[in-house]
Coordinates of C-alpha atoms in Angstrom, one line a residue:
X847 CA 78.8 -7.2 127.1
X848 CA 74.7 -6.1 127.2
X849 CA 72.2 -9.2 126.8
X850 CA 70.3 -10.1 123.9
X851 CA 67.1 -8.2 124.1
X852 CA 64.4 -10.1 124.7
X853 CA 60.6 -9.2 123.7
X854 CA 59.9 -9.7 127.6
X855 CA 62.1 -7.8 129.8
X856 CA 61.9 -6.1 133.4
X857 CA 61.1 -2.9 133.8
X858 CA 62.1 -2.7 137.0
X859 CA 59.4 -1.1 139.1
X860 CA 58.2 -3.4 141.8
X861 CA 54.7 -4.3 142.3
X862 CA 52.5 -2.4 145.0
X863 CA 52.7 -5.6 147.3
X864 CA 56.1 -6.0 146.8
X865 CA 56.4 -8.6 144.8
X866 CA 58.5 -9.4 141.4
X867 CA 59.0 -6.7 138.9
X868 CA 56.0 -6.4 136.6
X869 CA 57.2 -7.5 132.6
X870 CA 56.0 -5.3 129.7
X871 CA 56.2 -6.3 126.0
X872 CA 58.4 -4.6 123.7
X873 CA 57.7 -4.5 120.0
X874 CA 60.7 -5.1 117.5
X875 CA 62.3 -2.7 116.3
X876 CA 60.5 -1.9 112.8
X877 CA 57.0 -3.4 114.1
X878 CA 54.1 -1.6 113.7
X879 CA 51.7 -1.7 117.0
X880 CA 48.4 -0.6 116.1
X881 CA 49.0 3.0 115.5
X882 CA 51.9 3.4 117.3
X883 CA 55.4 4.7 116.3
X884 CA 57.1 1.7 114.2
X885 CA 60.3 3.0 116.4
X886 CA 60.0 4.2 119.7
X887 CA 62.2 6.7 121.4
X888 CA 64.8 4.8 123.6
X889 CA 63.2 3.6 127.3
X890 CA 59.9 4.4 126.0
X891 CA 56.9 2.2 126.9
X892 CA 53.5 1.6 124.8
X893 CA 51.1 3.0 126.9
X894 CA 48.3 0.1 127.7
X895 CA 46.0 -0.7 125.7
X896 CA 42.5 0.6 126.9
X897 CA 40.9 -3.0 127.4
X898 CA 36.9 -3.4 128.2
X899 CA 36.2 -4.6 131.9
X900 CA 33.3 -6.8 131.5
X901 CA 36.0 -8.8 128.7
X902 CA 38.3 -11.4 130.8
X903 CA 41.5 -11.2 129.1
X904 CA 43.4 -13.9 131.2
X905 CA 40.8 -16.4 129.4
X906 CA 40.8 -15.1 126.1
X907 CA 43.7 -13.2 125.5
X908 CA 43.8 -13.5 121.4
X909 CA 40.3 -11.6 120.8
X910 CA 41.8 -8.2 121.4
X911 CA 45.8 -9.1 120.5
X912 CA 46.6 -7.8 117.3
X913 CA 46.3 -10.7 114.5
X914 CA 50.0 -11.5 114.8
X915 CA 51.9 -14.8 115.2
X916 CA 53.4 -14.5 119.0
X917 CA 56.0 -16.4 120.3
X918 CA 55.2 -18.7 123.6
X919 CA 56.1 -16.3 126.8
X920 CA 58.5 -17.7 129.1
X921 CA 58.4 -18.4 132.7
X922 CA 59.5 -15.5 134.9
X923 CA 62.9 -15.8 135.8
X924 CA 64.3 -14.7 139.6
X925 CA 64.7 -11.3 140.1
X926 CA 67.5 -9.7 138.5
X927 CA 68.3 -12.5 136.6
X928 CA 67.8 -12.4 132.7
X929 CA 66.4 -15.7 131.6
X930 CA 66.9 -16.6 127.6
X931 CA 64.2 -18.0 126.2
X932 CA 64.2 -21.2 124.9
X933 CA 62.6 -20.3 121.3
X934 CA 62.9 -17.2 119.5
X935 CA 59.6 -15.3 118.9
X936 CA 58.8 -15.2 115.0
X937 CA 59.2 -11.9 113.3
X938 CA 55.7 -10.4 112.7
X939 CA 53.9 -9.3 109.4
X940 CA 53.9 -6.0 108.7
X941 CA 50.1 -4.7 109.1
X942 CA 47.9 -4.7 105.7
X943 CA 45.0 -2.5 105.6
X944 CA 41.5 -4.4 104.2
X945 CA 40.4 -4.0 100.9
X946 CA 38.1 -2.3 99.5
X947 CA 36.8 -3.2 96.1
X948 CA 38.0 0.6 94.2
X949 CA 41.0 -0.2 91.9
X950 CA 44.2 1.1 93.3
X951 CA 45.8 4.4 91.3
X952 CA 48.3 3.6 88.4
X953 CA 51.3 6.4 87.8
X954 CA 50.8 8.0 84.1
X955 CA 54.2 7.0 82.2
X956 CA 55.8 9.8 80.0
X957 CA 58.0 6.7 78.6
X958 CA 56.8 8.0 75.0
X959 CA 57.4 11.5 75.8
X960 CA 61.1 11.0 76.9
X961 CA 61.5 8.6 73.2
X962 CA 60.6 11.6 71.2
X963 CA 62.4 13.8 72.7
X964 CA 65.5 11.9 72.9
X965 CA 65.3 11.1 69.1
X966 CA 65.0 14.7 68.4
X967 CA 67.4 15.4 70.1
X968 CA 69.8 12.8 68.2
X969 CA 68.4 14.3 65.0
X970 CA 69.4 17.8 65.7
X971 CA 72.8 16.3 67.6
X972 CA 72.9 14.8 63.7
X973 CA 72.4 18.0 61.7
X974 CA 74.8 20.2 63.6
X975 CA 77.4 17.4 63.4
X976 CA 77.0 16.9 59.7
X977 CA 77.2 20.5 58.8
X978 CA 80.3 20.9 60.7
X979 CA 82.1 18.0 59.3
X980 CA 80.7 18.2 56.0
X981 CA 79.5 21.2 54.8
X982 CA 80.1 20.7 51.3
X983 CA 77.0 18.3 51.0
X984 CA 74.5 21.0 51.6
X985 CA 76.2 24.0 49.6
X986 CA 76.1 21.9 46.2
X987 CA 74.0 20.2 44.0
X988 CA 74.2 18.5 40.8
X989 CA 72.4 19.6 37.5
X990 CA 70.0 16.6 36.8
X991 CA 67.9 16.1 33.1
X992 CA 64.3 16.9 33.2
X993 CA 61.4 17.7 31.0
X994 CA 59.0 20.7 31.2
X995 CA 55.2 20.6 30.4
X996 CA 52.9 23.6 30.5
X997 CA 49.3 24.4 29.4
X998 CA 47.7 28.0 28.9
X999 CA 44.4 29.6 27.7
X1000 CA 42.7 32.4 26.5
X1001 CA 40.7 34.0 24.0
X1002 CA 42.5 34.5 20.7
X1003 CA 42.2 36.7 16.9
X1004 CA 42.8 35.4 14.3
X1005 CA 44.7 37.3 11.5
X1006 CA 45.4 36.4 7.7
X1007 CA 47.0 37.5 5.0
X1008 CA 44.1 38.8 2.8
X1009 CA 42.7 41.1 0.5
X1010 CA 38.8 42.2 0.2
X1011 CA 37.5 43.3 -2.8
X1012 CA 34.7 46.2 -3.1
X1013 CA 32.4 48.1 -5.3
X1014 CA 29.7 51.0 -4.6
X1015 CA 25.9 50.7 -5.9
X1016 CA 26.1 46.6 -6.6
X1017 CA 22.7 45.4 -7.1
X1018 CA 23.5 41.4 -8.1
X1019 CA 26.5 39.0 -8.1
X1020 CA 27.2 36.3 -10.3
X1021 CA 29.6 34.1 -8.7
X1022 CA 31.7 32.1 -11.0
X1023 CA 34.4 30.2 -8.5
X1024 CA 33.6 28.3 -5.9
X1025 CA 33.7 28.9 -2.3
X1026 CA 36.7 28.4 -0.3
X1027 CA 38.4 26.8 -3.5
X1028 CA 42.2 28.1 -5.1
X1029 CA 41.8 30.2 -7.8
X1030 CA 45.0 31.7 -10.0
X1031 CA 45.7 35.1 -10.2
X1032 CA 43.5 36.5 -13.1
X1033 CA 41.2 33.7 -12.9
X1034 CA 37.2 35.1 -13.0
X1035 CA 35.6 34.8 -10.3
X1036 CA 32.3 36.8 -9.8
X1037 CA 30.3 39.2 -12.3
X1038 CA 29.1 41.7 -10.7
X1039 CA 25.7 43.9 -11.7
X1040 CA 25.7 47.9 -11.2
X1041 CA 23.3 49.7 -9.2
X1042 CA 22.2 51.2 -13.0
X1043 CA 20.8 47.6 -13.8
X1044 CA 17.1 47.7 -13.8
X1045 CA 15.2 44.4 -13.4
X1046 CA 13.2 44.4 -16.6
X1047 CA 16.6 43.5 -18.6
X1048 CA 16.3 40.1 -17.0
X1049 CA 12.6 39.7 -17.3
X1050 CA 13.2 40.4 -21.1
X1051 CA 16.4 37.5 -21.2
X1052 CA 14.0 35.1 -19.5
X1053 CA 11.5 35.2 -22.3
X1054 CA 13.8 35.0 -25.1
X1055 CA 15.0 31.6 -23.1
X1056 CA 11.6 30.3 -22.4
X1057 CA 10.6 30.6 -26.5
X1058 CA 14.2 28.9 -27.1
X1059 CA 13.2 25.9 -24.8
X1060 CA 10.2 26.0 -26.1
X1061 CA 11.2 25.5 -30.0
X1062 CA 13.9 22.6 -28.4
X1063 CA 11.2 20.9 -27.1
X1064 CA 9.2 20.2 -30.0
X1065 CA 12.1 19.9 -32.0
X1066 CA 13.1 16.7 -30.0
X1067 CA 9.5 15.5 -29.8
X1068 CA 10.1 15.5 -33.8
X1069 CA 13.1 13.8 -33.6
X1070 CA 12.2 10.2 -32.6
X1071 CA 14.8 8.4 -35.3
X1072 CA 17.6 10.5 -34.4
X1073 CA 19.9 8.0 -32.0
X1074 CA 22.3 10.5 -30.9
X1075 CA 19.9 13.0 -30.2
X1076 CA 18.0 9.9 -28.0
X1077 CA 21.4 9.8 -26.3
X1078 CA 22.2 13.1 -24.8
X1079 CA 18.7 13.2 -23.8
X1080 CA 18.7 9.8 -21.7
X1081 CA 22.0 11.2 -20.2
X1082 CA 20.0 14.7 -19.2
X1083 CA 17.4 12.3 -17.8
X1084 CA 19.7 10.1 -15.8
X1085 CA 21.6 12.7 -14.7
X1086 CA 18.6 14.6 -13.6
X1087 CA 17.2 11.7 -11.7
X1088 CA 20.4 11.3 -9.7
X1089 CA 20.1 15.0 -8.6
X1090 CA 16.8 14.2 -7.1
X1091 CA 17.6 11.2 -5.3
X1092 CA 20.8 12.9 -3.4
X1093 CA 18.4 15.8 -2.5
X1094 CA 16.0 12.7 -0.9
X1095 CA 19.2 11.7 1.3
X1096 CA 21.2 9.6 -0.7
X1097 CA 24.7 9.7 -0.4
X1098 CA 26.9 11.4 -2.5
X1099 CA 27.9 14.7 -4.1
X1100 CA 25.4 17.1 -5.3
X1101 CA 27.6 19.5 -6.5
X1102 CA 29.2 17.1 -8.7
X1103 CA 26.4 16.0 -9.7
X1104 CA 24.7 19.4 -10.6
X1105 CA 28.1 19.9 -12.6
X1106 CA 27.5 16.7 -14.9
X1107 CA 23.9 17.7 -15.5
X1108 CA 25.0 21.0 -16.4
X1109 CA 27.7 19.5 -18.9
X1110 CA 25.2 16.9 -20.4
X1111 CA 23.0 20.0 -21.2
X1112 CA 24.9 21.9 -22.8
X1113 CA 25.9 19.1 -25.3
X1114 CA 22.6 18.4 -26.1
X1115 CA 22.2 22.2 -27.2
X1116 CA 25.5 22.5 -29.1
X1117 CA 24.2 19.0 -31.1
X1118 CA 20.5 21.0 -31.8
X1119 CA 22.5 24.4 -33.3
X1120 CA 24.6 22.2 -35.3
X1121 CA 21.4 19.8 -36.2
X1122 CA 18.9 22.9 -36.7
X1123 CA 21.2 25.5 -38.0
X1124 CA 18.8 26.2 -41.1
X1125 CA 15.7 26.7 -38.9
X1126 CA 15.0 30.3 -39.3
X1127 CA 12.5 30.6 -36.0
X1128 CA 15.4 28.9 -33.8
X1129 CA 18.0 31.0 -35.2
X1130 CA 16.6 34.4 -34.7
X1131 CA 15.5 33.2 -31.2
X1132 CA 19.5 32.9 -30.5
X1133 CA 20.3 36.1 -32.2
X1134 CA 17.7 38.3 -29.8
X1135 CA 19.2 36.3 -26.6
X1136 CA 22.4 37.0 -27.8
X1137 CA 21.6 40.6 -28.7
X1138 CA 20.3 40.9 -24.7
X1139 CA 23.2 39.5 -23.3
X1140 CA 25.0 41.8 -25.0
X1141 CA 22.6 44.9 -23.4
X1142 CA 23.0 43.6 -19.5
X1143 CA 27.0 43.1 -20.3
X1144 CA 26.8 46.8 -20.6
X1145 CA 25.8 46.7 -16.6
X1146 CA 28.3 44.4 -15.4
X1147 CA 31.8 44.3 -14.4
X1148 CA 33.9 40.6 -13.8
X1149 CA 36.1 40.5 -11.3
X1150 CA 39.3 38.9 -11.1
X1151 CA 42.0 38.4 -8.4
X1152 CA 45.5 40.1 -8.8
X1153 CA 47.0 36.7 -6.6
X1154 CA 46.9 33.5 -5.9
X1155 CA 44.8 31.8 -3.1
X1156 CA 41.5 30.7 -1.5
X1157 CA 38.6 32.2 -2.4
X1158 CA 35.6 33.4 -0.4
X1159 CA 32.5 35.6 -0.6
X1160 CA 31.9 35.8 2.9
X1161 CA 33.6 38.6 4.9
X1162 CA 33.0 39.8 8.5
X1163 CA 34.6 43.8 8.0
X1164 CA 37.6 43.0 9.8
X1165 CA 40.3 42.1 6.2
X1166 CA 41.2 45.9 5.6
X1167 CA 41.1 47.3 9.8
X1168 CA 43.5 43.7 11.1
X1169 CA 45.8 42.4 8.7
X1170 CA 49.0 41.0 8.3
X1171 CA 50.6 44.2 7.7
X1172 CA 49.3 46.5 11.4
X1173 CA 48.5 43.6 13.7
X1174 CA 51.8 44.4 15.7
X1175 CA 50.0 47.6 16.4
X1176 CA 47.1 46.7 18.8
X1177 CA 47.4 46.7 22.6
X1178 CA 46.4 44.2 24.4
X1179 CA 43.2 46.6 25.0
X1180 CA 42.4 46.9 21.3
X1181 CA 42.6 43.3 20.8
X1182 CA 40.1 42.8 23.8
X1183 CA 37.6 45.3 21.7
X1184 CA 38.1 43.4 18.6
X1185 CA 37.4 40.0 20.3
X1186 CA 34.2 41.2 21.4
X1187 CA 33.4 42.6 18.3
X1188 CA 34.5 46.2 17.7
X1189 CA 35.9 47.1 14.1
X1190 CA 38.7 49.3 15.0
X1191 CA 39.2 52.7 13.0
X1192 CA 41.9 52.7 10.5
X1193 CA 43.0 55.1 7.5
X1194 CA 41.2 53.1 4.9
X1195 CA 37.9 54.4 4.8
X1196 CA 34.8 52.7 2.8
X1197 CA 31.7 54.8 1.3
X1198 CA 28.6 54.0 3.1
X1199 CA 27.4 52.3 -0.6
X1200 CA 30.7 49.9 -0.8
X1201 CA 29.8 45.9 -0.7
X1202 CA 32.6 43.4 -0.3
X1203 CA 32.5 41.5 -3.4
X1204 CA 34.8 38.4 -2.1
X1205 CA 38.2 38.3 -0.6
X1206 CA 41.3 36.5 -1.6
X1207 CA 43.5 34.1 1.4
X1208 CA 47.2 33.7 0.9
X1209 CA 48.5 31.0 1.6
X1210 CA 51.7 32.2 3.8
X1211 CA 51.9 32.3 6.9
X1212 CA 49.0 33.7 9.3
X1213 CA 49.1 35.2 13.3
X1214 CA 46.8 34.7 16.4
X1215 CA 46.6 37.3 18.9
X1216 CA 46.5 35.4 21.9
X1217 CA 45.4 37.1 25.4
X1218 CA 46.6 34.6 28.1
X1219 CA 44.7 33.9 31.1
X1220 CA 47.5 33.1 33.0
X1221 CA 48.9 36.6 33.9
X1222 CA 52.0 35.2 35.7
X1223 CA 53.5 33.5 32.6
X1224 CA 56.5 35.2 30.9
X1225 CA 56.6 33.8 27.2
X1226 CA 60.2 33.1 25.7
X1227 CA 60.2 35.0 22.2
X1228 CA 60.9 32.6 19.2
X1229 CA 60.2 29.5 21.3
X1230 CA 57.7 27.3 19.3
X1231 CA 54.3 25.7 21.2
X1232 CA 51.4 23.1 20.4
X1233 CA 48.4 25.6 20.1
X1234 CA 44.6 24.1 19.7
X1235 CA 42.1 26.0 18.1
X1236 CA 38.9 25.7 19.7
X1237 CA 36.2 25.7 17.1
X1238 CA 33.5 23.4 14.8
X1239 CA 36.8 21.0 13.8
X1240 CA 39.4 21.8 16.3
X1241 CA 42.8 22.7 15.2
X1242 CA 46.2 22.0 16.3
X1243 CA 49.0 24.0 15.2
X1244 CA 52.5 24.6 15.7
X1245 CA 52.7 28.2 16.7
X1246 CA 56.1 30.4 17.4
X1247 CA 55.8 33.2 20.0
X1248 CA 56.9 36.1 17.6
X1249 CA 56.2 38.6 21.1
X1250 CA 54.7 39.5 24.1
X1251 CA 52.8 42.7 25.4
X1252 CA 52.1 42.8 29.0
X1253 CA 49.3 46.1 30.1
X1254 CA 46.1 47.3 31.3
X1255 CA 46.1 44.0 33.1
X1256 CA 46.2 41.8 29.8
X1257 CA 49.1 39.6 28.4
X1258 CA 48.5 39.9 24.7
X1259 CA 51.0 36.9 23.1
X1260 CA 51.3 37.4 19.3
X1261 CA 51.9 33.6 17.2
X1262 CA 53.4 33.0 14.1
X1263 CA 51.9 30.0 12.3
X1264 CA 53.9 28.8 9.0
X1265 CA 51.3 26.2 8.4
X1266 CA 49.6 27.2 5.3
X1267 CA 47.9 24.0 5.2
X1268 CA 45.6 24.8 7.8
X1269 CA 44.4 27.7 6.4
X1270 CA 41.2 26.6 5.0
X1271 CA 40.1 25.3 8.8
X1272 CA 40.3 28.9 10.0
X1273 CA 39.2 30.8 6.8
X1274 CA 35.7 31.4 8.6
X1275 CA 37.2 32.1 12.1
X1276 CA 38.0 36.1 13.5
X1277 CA 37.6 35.0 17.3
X1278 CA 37.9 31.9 19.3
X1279 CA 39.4 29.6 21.9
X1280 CA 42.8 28.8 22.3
X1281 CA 44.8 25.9 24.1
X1282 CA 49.0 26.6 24.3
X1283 CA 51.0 23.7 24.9
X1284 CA 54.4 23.1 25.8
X1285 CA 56.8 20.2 26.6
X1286 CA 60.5 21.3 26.4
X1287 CA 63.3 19.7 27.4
X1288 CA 65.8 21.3 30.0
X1289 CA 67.9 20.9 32.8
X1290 CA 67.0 21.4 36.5
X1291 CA 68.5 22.7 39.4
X1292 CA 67.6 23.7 42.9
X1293 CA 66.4 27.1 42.7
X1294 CA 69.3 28.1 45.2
X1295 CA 71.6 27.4 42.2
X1296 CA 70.7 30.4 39.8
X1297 CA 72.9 33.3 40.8
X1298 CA 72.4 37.0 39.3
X1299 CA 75.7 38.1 37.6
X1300 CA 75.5 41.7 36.1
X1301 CA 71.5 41.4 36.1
X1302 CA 71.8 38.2 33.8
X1303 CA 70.7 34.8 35.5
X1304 CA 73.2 32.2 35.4
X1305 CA 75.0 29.1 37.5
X1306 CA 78.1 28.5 38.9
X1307 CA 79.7 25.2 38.1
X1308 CA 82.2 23.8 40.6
X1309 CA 84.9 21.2 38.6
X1310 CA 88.6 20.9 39.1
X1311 CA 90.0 23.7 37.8
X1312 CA 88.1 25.7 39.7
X1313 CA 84.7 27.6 39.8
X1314 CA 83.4 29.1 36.9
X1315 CA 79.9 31.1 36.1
X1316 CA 78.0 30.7 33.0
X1317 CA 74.4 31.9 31.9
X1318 CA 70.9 30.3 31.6
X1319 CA 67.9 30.6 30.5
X1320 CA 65.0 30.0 33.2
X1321 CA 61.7 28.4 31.6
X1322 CA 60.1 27.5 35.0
X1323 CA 60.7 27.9 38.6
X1324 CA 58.2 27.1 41.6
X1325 CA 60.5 28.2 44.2
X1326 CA 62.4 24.7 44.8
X1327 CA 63.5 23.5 41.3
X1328 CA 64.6 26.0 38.5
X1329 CA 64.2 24.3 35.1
X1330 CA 66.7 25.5 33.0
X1331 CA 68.5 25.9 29.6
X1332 CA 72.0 26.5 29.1
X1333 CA 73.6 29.0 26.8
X1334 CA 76.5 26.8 26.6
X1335 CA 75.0 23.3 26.4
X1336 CA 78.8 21.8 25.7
X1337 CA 79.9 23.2 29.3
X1338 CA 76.6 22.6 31.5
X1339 CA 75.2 19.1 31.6
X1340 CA 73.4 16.5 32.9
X1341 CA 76.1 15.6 36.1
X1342 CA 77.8 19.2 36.3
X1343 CA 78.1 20.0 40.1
X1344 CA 76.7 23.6 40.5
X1345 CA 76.9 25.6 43.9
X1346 CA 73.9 26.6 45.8
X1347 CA 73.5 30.0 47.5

């Protein structure tokens, strides 16, 4: 059995005199020896440490010794004799190098990295497992209730049921009716003067009238005690006054007024003929006024319409070219050259001498011809929209797409408007700007849902007793939801469960 090693140990090479064999410290295993291997090879020996010679080491042997706790060395023992020590040297610290001062280098930790990869990887581990274990959640939907709302613009045409009425070599109008009010078919509305008519006819009335106002006037002066006659003309007065004062601003109706001092007027000269009768220069005053009248009549033609409805004297040369009768006719072209002001050419053909004498509104029902901004839309013939009418008093309207005409890069939308009562807010307006509105109510779907069956768009509806197809129609789809309406409301419903494809 070997020895325990001991730090001291002979190496057994005798001294040059002879004497005992010379001791040599071995490091422990493991124990670093200023630069030296921290293990040695077996048998091998540190060489000695280069020491200074003007340095006694046998004084002051802990200057150069390495700053290490050493164990006390023991006596030499006889020769050939191991000796154990009597206390067991202290293990030493490994060596630490000196700091200085820089901050040591910290690993980078890609902790977060490996996180969000692992969840990703769970997530996908997720997917794959939940479309092989249940596919059926992906491949169906269910048809949920939703509402659609939509908004398009454009310029727009209006077109109404009316009739113009003409006459060549016109050289004065007498208009009876009043604009834009309802008159009854063969009511009067306007006289109307030939081109024949020569000026001096009326210069020859006018004096006849002058003499008769004259002849009044003194005649009334004269009639001071007469209390009636003191009554229609404080009513002329009054009435007359309160004509003035709503010229000056005040509130009120002037052509009300003008009406009531017309009336009052003409009493007061029915009351003179009947009061005067026997005055022979008043009389034949009337007969030659009369006997004019009767001349100019002779020039004149009154004018009456065949219909009822509003009435207007103002015309624009569009009532016999665009009417209710060839509007379906335009492209969306034509209508582009008659919203910018272009008369199109039609069969009816005017002499150059023809004025429009008024024209007579129907009240049925009227069109716009609508071109759409919005190129992409795809109206749904006899669906029925809000559509504002951009003008002085705006107009809203429920309009019924009658159809639709798709070229030359325009999408000309033709509207049906029943509303007859709206008539007089468009009886001025030819072109203008429209608003289209929509909110319908419909179902939606995923847009994977709608399947082509014999070029017809439909769904198909999963239930119990199997699988069954049936068709909708498609208001709306943005690539994800398909808002729909079914043919067949009683089969597809809110709830239905619908495959996707």
């Amino acid at each position: 059995m070997q020895p325990p090693q001991d730090p001291f140990r002979p190496t057994g090479i005798p001294n040059e005199q002879g004497g005992q064999p010379q001791w040599t410290q071995v490091p422990f295993p493991g124990q670093a020896n200023y630069g030296q291997p921290a293990y040695p090879q077996p048998g091998q020996v540190p060489p000695p440490a280069q020491l200074r010679p003007e340095v006694n080491y046998q004084q002051a042997p802990q200057m150069y010794a390495p700053q290490q706790p050493q164990a006390q060395q023991p006596a030499p023992a006889q020769p050939q004799t191991y000796t154990q020590p009597q206390e067991q040297m202290a293990p030493q610290q490994a060596y630490q190098p000196p700091k200085t001062g820089m901050p040591g280098t910290k690993k980078s930790s890609n902790r977060t990295m490996y996180i969000v990869l692992s969840v990703a990887v769970l997530i996908f581990a997720a997917i794959v497992i939940i479309r092989m274990v249940a596919p059926n959640q992906v491949n169906f939907a269910q048809v949920e209730a939703g509402s659609l709302s939509a908004r398009y613009t454009g310029d727009a045409v209006v077109v109404r049921n009316e009739t113009v009425y003409t006459q060549d070599g016109v050289s004065q109008i007498d208009y009876k009716a009043a604009e834009g009010a309802f008159v009854k078919r063969g009511e009067e509305v306007a006289t109307v003067y030939s081109s024949g008519f020569s000026a001096k006819e009326w210069t020859t009335l006018n004096n006849y009238r002058t003499q008769i106002k004259e002849k009044q006037k003194q005649l009334m002066a004269d009639a001071a005690s007469d209390a009636k006659m003191l009554n229609l003309m404080s009513q002329v007065t009054e009435r007359a006054m309160e004509v003035q004062r709503l010229v000056q601003g005040t509130p009120g109706s002037l052509i009300r007024q003008e009406e009531l001092l017309s009336e009052v007027i003409l009493n007061r000269q029915v009351y003179m003929k009947q009061k005067y009768n026997e005055d022979q220069k008043l009389i034949r005053l009337y007969d030659d006024e009369n006997t004019q009248l009767q001349r100019i009549s002779s020039w004149t033609k009154q004018y009456a319409p065949n219909t009822d409805g509003l009435v207007s004297f103002y015309t624009d040369g569009f009532e016999t070219a665009l009417n209710m009768n060839n509007y379906t006719q335009f492209s969306p072209t034509q209508v582009r050259k008659i919203y910018q002001g272009e008369v199109p050419q039609t069969d009816v053909q005017l002499s150059r001498k023809a004025v429009s004498i008024y024209r007579v509104v129907r009240q049925e029902p009227w069109v716009v011809l609508m071109l759409c901004n919005e190129m992409e839309w795809t109206p749904v013939e006899g669906r029925t929209y809000k559509l504002l009418i951009e003008s002085f008093d705006n107009t809203i309207v429920e309009a019924t797409v009658e159809s639709f005409t798709r070229s030359g890069g325009e999408l000309l939308v033709r509207l049906l408007i029943y509303d007859t009562a709206e008539l007089p807010n468009v009886l001025y307006i030819r072109s203008c700007k429209v608003q289209l509105g929509e909110s319908v109510n419909s179902l939606s779907v995923p847009s994977r849902a709608i399947y082509l069956r014999e070029g017809k768009k439909g769904v198909v509806m999963t239930t119990q007793g199997g699988e069954y197809w049936t068709g909708v129609e498609v208001i709306a789809d943005d690539g994800q939801t398909a808002h729909i309406i079914p043919e067949n409301p009683g089969a597809l419903y809110e709830g239905v469960r619908v495959r996707l494809f």
